[in-house]
Coordinates of C-alpha atoms in Angstrom, one line a residue:
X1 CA 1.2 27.7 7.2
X2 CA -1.7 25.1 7.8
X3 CA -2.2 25.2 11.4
X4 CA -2.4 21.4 13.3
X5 CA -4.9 22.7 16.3
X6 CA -7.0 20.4 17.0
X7 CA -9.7 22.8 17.8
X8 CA -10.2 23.7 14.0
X9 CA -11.5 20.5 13.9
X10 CA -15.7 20.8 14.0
X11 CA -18.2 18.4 14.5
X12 CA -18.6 15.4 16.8
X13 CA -16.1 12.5 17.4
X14 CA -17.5 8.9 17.0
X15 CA -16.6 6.5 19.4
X16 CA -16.3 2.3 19.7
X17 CA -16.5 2.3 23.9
X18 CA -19.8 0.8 23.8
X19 CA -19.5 -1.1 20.6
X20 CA -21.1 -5.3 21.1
X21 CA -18.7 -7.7 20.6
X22 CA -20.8 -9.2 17.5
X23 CA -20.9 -5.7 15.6
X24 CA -16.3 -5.4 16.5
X25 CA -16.5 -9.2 15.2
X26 CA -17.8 -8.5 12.0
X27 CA -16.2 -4.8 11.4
X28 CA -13.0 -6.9 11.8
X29 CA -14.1 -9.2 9.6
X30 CA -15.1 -7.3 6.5
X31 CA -12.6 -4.8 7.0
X32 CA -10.0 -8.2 6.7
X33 CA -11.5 -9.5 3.6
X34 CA -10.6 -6.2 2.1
X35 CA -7.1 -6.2 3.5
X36 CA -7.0 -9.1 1.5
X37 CA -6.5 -7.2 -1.3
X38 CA -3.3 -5.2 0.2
X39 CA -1.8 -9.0 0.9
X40 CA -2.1 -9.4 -2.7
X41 CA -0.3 -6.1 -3.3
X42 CA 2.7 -7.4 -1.1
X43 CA 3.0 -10.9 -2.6
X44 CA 3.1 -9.8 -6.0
X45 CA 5.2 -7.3 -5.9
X46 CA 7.6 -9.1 -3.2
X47 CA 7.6 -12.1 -5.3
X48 CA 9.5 -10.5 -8.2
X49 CA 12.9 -10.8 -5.6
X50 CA 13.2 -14.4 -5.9
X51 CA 12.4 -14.4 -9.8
X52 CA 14.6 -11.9 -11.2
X53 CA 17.9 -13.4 -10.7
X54 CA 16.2 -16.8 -12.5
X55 CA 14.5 -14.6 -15.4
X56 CA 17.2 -12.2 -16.0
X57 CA 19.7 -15.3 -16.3
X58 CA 17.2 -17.5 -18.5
X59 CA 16.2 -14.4 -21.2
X60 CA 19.6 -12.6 -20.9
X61 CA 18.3 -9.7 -20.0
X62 CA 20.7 -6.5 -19.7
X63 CA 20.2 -4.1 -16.4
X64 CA 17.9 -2.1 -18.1
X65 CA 15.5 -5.1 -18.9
X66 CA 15.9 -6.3 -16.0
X67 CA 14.3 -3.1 -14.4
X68 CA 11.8 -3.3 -17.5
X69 CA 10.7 -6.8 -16.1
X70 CA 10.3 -5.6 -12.9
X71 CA 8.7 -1.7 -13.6
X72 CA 6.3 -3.6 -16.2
X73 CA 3.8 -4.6 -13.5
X74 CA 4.5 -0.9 -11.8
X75 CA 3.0 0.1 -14.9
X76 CA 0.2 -1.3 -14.7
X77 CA -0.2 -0.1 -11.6
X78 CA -0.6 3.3 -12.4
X79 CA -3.0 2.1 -15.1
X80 CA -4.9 0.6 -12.8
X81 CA -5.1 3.1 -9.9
X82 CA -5.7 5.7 -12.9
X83 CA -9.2 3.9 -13.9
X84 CA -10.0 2.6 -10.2
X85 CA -11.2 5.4 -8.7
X86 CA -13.5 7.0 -11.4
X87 CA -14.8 3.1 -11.6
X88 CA -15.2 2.9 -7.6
X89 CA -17.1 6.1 -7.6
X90 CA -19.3 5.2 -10.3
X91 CA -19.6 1.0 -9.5
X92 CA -18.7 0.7 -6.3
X93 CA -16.0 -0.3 -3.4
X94 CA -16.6 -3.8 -3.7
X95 CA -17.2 -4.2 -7.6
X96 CA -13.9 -2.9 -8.3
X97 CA -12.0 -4.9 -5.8
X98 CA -13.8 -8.1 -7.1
X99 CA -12.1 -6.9 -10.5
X100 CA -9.1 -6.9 -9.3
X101 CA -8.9 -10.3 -7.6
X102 CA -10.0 -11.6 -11.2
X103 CA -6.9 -9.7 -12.7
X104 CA -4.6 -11.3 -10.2
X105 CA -5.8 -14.8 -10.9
X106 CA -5.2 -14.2 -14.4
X107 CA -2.0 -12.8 -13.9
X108 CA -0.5 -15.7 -11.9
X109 CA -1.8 -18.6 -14.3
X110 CA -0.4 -16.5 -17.2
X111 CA 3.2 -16.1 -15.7
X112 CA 3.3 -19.6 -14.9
X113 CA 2.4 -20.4 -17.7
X114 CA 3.3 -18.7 -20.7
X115 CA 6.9 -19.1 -22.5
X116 CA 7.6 -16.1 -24.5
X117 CA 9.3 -13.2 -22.8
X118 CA 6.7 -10.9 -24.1
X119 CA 3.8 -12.7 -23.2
X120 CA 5.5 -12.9 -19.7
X121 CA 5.2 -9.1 -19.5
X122 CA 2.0 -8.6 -20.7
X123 CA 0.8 -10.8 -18.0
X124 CA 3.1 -9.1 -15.6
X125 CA 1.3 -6.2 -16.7
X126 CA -1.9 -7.6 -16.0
X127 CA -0.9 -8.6 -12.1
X128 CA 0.3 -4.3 -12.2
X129 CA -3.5 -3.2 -13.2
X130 CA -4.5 -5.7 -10.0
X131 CA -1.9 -4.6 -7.7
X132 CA -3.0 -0.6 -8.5
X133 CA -6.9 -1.4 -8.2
X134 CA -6.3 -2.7 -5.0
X135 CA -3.8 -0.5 -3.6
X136 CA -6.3 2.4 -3.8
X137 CA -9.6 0.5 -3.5
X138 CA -8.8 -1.6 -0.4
X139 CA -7.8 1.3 2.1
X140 CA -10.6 3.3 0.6
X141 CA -13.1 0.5 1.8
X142 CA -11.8 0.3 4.8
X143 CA -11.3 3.7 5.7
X144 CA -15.0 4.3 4.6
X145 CA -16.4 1.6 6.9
X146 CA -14.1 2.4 9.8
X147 CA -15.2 3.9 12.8
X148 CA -13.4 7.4 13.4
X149 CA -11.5 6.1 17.1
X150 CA -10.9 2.4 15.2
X151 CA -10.3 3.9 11.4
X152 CA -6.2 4.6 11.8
X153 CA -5.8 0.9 13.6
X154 CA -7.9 -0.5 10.7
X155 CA -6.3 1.0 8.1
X156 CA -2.7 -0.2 9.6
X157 CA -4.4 -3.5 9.2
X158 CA -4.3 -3.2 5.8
X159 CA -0.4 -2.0 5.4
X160 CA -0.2 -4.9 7.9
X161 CA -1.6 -7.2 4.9
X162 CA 0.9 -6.2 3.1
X163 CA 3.4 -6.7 5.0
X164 CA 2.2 -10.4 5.3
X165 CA 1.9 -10.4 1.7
X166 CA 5.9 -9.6 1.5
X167 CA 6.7 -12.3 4.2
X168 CA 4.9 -15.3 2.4
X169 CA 6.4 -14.2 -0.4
X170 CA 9.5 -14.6 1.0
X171 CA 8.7 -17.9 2.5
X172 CA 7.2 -19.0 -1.0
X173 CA 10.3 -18.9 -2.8
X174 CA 12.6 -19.8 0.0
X175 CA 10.7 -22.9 0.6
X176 CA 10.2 -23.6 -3.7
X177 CA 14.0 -22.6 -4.3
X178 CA 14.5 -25.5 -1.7
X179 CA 12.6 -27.6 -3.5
X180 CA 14.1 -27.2 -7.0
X181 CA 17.0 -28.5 -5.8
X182 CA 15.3 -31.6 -4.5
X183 CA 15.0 -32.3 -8.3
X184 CA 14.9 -36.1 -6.7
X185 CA 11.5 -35.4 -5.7
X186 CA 9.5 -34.7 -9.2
X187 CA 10.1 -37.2 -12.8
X188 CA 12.6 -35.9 -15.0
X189 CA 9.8 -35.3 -17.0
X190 CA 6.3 -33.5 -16.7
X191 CA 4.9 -30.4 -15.8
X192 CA 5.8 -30.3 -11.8
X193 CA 9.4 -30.7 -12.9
X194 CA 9.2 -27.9 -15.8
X195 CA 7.6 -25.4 -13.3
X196 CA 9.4 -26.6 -9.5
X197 CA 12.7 -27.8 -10.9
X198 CA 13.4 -26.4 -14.5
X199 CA 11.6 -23.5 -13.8
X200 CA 11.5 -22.9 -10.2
X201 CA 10.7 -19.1 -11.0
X202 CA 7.4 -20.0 -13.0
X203 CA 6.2 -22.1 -9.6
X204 CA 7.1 -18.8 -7.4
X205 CA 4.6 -16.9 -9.7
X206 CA 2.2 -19.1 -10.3
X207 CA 1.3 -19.9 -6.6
X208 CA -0.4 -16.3 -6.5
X209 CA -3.6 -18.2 -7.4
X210 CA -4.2 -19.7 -4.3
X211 CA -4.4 -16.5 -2.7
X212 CA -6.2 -14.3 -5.4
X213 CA -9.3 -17.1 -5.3
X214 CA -9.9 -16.9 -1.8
X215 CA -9.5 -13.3 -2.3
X216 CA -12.2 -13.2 -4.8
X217 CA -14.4 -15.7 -2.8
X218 CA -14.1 -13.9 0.1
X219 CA -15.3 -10.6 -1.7
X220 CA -18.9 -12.5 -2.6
X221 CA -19.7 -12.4 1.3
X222 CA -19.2 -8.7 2.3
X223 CA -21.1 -5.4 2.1
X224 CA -20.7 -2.6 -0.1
X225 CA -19.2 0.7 1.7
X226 CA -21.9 2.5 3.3
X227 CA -20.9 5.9 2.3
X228 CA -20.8 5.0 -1.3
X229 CA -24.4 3.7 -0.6
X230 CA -25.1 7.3 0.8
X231 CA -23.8 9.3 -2.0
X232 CA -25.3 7.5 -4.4
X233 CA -28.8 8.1 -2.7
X234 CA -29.0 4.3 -1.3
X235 CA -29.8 5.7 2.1
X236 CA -31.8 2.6 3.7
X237 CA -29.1 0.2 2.2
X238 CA -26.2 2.2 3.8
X239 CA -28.4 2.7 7.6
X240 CA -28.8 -1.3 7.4
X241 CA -24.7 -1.6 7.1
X242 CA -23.7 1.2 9.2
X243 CA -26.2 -0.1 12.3
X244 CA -24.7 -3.4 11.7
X245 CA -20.9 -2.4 13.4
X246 CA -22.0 0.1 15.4
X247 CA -23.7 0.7 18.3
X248 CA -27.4 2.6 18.5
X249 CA -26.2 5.8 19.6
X250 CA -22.9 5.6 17.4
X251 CA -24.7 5.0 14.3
X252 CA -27.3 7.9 14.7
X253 CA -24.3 10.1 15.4
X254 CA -23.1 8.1 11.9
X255 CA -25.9 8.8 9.7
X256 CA -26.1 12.1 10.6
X257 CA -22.2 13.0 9.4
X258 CA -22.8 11.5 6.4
X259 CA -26.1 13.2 5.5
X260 CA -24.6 16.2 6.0
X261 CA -21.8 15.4 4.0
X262 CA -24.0 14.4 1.0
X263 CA -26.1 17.5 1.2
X264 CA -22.8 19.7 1.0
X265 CA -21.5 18.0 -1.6
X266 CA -25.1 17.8 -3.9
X267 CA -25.1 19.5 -6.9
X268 CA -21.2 19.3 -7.7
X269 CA -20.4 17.7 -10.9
X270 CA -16.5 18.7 -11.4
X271 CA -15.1 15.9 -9.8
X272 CA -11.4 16.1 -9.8
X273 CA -11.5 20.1 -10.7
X274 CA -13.1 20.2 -6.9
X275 CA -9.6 19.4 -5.7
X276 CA -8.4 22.4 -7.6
X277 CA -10.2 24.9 -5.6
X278 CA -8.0 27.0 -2.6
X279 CA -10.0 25.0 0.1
X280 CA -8.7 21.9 -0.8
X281 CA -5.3 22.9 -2.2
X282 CA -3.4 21.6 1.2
X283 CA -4.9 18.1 0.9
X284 CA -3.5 18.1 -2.8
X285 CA -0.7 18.6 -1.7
X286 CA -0.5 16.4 0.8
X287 CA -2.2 13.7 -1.2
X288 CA 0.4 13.8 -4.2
X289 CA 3.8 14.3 -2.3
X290 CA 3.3 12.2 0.8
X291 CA 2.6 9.0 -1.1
X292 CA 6.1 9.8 -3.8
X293 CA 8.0 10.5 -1.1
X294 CA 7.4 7.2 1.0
X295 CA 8.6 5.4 -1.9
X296 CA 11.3 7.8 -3.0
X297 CA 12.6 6.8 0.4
X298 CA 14.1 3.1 -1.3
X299 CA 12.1 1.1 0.1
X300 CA 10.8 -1.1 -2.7
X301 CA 14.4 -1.2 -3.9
X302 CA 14.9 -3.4 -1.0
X303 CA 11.9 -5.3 -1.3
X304 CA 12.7 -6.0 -5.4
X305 CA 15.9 -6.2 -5.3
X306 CA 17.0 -7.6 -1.9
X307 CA 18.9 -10.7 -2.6
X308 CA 21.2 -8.7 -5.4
X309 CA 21.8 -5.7 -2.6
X310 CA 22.5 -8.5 -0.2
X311 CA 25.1 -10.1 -2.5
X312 CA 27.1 -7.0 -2.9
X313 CA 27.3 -7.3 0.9
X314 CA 28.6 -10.4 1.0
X315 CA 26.0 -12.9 1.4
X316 CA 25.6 -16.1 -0.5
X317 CA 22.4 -17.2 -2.9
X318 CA 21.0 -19.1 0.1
X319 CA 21.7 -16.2 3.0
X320 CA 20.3 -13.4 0.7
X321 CA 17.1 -15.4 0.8
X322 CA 17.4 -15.7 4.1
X323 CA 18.1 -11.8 4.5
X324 CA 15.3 -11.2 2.8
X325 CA 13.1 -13.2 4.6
X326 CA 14.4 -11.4 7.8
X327 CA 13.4 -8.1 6.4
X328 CA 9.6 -9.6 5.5
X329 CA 9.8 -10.7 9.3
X330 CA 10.5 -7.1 10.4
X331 CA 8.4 -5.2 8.1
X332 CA 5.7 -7.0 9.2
X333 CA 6.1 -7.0 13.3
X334 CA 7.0 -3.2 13.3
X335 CA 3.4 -2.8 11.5
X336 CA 1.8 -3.7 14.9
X337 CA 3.9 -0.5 16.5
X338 CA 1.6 1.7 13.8
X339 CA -1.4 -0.3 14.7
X340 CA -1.4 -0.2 18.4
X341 CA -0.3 3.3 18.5
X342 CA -1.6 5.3 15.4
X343 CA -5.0 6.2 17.0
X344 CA -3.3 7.0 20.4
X345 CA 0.1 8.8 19.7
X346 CA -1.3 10.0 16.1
X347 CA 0.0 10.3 12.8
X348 CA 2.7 12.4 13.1
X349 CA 4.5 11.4 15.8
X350 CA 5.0 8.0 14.0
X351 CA 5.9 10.3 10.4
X352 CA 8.7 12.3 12.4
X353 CA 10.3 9.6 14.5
X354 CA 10.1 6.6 11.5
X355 CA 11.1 9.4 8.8
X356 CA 13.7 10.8 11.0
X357 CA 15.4 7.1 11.9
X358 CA 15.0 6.3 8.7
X359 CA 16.7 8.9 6.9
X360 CA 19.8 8.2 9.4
X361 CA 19.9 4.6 8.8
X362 CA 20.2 5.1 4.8
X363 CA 23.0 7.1 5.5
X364 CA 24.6 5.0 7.6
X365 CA 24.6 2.0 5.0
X366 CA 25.5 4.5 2.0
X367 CA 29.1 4.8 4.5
X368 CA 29.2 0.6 5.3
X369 CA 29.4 0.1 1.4
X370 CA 31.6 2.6 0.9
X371 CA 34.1 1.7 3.4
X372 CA 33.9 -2.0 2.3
X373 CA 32.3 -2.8 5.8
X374 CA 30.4 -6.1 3.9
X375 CA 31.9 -8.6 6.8
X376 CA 29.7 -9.4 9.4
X377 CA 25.8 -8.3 10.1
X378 CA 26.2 -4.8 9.6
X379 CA 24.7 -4.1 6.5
X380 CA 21.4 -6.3 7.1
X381 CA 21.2 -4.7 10.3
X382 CA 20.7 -1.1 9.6
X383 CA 18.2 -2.1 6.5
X384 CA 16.6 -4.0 9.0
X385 CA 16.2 -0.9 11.3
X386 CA 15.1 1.2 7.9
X387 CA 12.6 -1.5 7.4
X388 CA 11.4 -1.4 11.0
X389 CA 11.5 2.5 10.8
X390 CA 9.4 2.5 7.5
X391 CA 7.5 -0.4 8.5
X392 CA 5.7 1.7 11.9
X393 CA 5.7 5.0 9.9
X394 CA 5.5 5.8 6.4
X395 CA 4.2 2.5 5.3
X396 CA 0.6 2.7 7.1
X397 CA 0.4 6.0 8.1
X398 CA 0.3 7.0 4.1
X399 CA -2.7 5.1 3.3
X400 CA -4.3 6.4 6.7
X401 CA -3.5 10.1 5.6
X402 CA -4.3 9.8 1.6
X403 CA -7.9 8.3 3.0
X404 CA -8.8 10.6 5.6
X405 CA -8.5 14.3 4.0
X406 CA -10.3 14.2 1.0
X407 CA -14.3 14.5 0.4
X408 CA -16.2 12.0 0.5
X409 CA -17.8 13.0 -3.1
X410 CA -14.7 12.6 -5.1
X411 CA -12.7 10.7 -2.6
X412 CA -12.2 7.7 -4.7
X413 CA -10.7 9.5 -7.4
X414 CA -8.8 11.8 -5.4
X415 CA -7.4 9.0 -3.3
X416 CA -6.9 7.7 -7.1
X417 CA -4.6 10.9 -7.6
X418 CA -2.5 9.9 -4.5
X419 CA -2.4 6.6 -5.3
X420 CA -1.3 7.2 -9.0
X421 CA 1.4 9.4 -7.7
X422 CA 2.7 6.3 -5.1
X423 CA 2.8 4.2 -8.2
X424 CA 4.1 6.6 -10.8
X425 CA 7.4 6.7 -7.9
X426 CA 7.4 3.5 -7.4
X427 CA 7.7 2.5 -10.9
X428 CA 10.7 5.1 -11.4
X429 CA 12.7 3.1 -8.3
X430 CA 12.0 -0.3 -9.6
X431 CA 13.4 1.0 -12.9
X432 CA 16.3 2.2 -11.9
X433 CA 17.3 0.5 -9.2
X434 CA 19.3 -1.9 -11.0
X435 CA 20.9 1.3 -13.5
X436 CA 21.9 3.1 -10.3
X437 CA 23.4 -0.4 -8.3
X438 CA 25.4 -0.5 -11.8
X439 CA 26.4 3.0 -12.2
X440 CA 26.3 4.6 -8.4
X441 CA 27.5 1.7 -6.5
X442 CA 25.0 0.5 -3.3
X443 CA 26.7 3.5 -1.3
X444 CA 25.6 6.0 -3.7
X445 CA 22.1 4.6 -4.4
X446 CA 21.5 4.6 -0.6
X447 CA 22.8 8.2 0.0
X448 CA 20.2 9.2 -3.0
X449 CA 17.1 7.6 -0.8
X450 CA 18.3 9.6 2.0
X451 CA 18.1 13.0 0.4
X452 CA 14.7 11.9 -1.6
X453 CA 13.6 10.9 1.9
X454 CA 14.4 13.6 4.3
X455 CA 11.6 16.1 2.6
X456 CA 8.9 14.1 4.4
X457 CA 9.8 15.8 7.9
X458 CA 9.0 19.1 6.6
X459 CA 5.9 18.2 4.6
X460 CA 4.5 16.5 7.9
X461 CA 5.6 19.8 10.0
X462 CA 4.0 21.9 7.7
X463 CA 1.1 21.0 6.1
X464 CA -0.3 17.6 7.4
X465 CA -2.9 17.8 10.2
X466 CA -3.5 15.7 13.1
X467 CA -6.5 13.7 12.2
X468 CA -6.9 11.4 14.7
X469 CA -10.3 10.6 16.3
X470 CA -12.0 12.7 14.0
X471 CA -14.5 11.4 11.4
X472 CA -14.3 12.3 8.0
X473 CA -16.8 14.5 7.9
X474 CA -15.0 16.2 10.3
X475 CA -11.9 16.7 8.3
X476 CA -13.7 17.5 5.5
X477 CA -15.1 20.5 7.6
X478 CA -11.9 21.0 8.9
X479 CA -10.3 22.5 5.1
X480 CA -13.4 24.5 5.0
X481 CA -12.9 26.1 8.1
X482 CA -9.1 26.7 7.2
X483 CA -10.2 28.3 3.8
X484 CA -12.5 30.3 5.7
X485 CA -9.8 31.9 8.5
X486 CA -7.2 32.2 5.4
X487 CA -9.8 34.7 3.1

């Protein structure tokens, strides 16, 4: 058993007391321009609700191309995060991420664009190779740049991104499905009524661009990570950077970690085969199941699929929009619970609680739909309180965890690993959501989540540390200490 004492934990932990309100100011600020990328994540992969329905309808598609339209870009996901973090190691935090705003502008011109089915996926495909770059890429930067007593909040900020992402998404094609049926508004003719009123699903895609410019814009004004800097032997560039959002004191204190790290780590040339070794075994572990299992749990079956689960519990076109929007509304508050308590409480108290509720909740709505309970709010309201349960728990802590307890040498393509394995889950729900609404009923699709979810209390009483406060560097001494006691 991996013990959680906090005393196995060596080394010094950095502080923000005395951090200047100009070196918070811009910490904030570059560590939001990366978060960017996670709002990206949500909207394009929230979007897809609103456009099924319209897609499926217009290329009579059959269940199992419906979850092909919808797994395509989960695909490309795992494409993606499968080359991101061998190219973040070797070019760079921000390089990549810069990539993957160009894939998401590309993406969204293309779907809005393009008429045949297959070119549709291919460029579905090409939003997936974004989505996965960025998923792994964007908490990597931040959790590189964060301050250990500030890295869990900013992190959250990131899953709060995407929770943001999911809202306007939700908004988007509330507000364009409105509009479509203001046909009144746009010429019978021309290419605002083709996209907004023939094609109102074409408008909900296409309106990603906004988003994925200032996205890439945005990139052009921020640093690269400083402890990519250090390991590739940039030492003066990554001082400059790390001085700039940190205090004197705190920075020196900094510097010191990280040169330490780099001389532990020089010499090694086995990448990923590092992660093979007994010392780091645990984090493996932890890396590859923690990540399947928060999306095991359903939860992107709601956000992909939301309006059609909301039908089969009674709600009309218009109020499963609505329902939907209520869930992006949720997601997104119960993120600040993670934020403002995540570096106090820690990361598994929020794991055992929101895993726990959770669990309950999917239970409860596998009995409402099997009872016929689809009059009144039930329903919406125990997803809603899975959503708000996922939203404080396994949504941000993840990406805090799967940043925090690997190496800083082969961190990008070991958080590439966990990522991959998020992604590879993710696409298997997306896929066979629809098969399983067909052939389980709602009630038994929900009762499945609930026994792919429960797992997660025992992985977080077993094997995951507490890691709050500590740096990195700490952690990473922390496994070789374990190994060490466990010989």
């Amino acid at each position: 058993m991996l013990e959680n004492d906090q005393s196995a934990f060596q080394g010094t932990t950095l502080g923000v007391q005395n951090m200047n309100t100009g070196a918070l100011k811009y910490l904030i600020l570059i560590c939001s321009v990366a978060a960017l990328g996670g709002f990206l994540f949500g909207f394009d992969t929230a979007v897809i609700s609103g456009v099924v329905g319209f897609v499926k309808s217009e290329y009579a598609m059959s269940a199992a191309s419906e979850g092909w339209f919808v797994s395509v870009a989960l695909l490309g996901c795992i494409i993606g995060v499968a080359g991101a973090g061998k190219l973040s190691d070797s070019y760079g935090r921000k390089k990549v991420l810069l990539l993957s705003a160009l894939l998401f502008t590309v993406s969204a011109i293309g779907c809005c664009l393009v008429k045949p089915e297959v070119e549709l996926l291919w460029f579905r495909f090409i939003g997936g190779l974004g989505i996965g770059v960025a998923s792994m890429v964007s908490p990597l930067y931040i959790t590189e740049f964060a301050p250990a007593k500030m890295r869990g909040r900013l992190v959250a900020v990131y899953q709060l991104a995407i929770t943001v992402g999911i809202l306007c998404a939700y908004f988007s094609n509330a507000w364009l499905l409105g509009l479509s049926e203001q046909s009144a508004r746009f010429a019978s003719e021309g290419f605002l009524n083709w996209i907004v009123t023939a094609h109102v699903w074409r408008a909900m895609l296409g309106i990603g661009v906004l988003p994925a410019v200032i996205f890439m814009l945005s990139l052009l004004a921020i640093p690269e990570s400083p402890r990519w800097l250090m390991m590739k032997g940039q030492k003066v560039a990554a001082r400059k950077w790390v001085y700039k959002v940190n205090t004197a004191e705190q920075a020196h204190l900094e510097m010191a970690a990280m040169q330490d790290g780099v001389h532990q780590s020089t010499g090694d040339k086995t990448g990923l085969k590092e992660l093979m070794k007994p010392i780091y075994r645990t984090a493996l572990i932890i890396g590859l199941v923690l990540p399947a299992l928060s999306q095991l749990s359903g939860i992107n079956a709601v956000i992909y699929y939301g309006p059609r689960i909301l039908d089969a519990a009674g709600f009309t076109l218009g109020g499963a929009f609505g329902g939907q929007v209520s869930i992006g509304i949720i997601n997104m508050l119960f993120t600040f619970v993670a934020i403002f308590t995540v570096d106090k409480w820690g990361r598994k108290p929020l794991l055992y609680v929101g895993a726990g509720i959770a669990c309950l909740a999917l239970i409860i709505i596998g009995f409402l739909f099997y009872g016929g309970v689809t009059e009144g709010p039930w329903i919406l309201l125990f997803i809603l309180i899975y959503i708000a349960c996922f939203a404080f728990s396994f949504g941000p802590v993840c990406w805090i965890i799967i940043g925090e307890i690997f190496p800083t040498h082969i961190r990008g393509r070991a958080m590439g690993l966990a990522t991959l394995s998020l992604w590879v889950a993710n696409f298997f729900v997306g896929w066979l959501t629809p098969i399983l609404l067909d052939h389980a009923g709602p009630a038994g699709t929900f009762w499945i989540f609930a026994v792919l979810c429960s797992p997660t209390i025992w992985l977080t009483f077993k094997l995951i540390p507490e890691t709050k406060g500590h740096s990195l560097e700490d952690i990473e001494a922390y496994w070789l200490n374990k190994s060490k006691v466990n010989k």
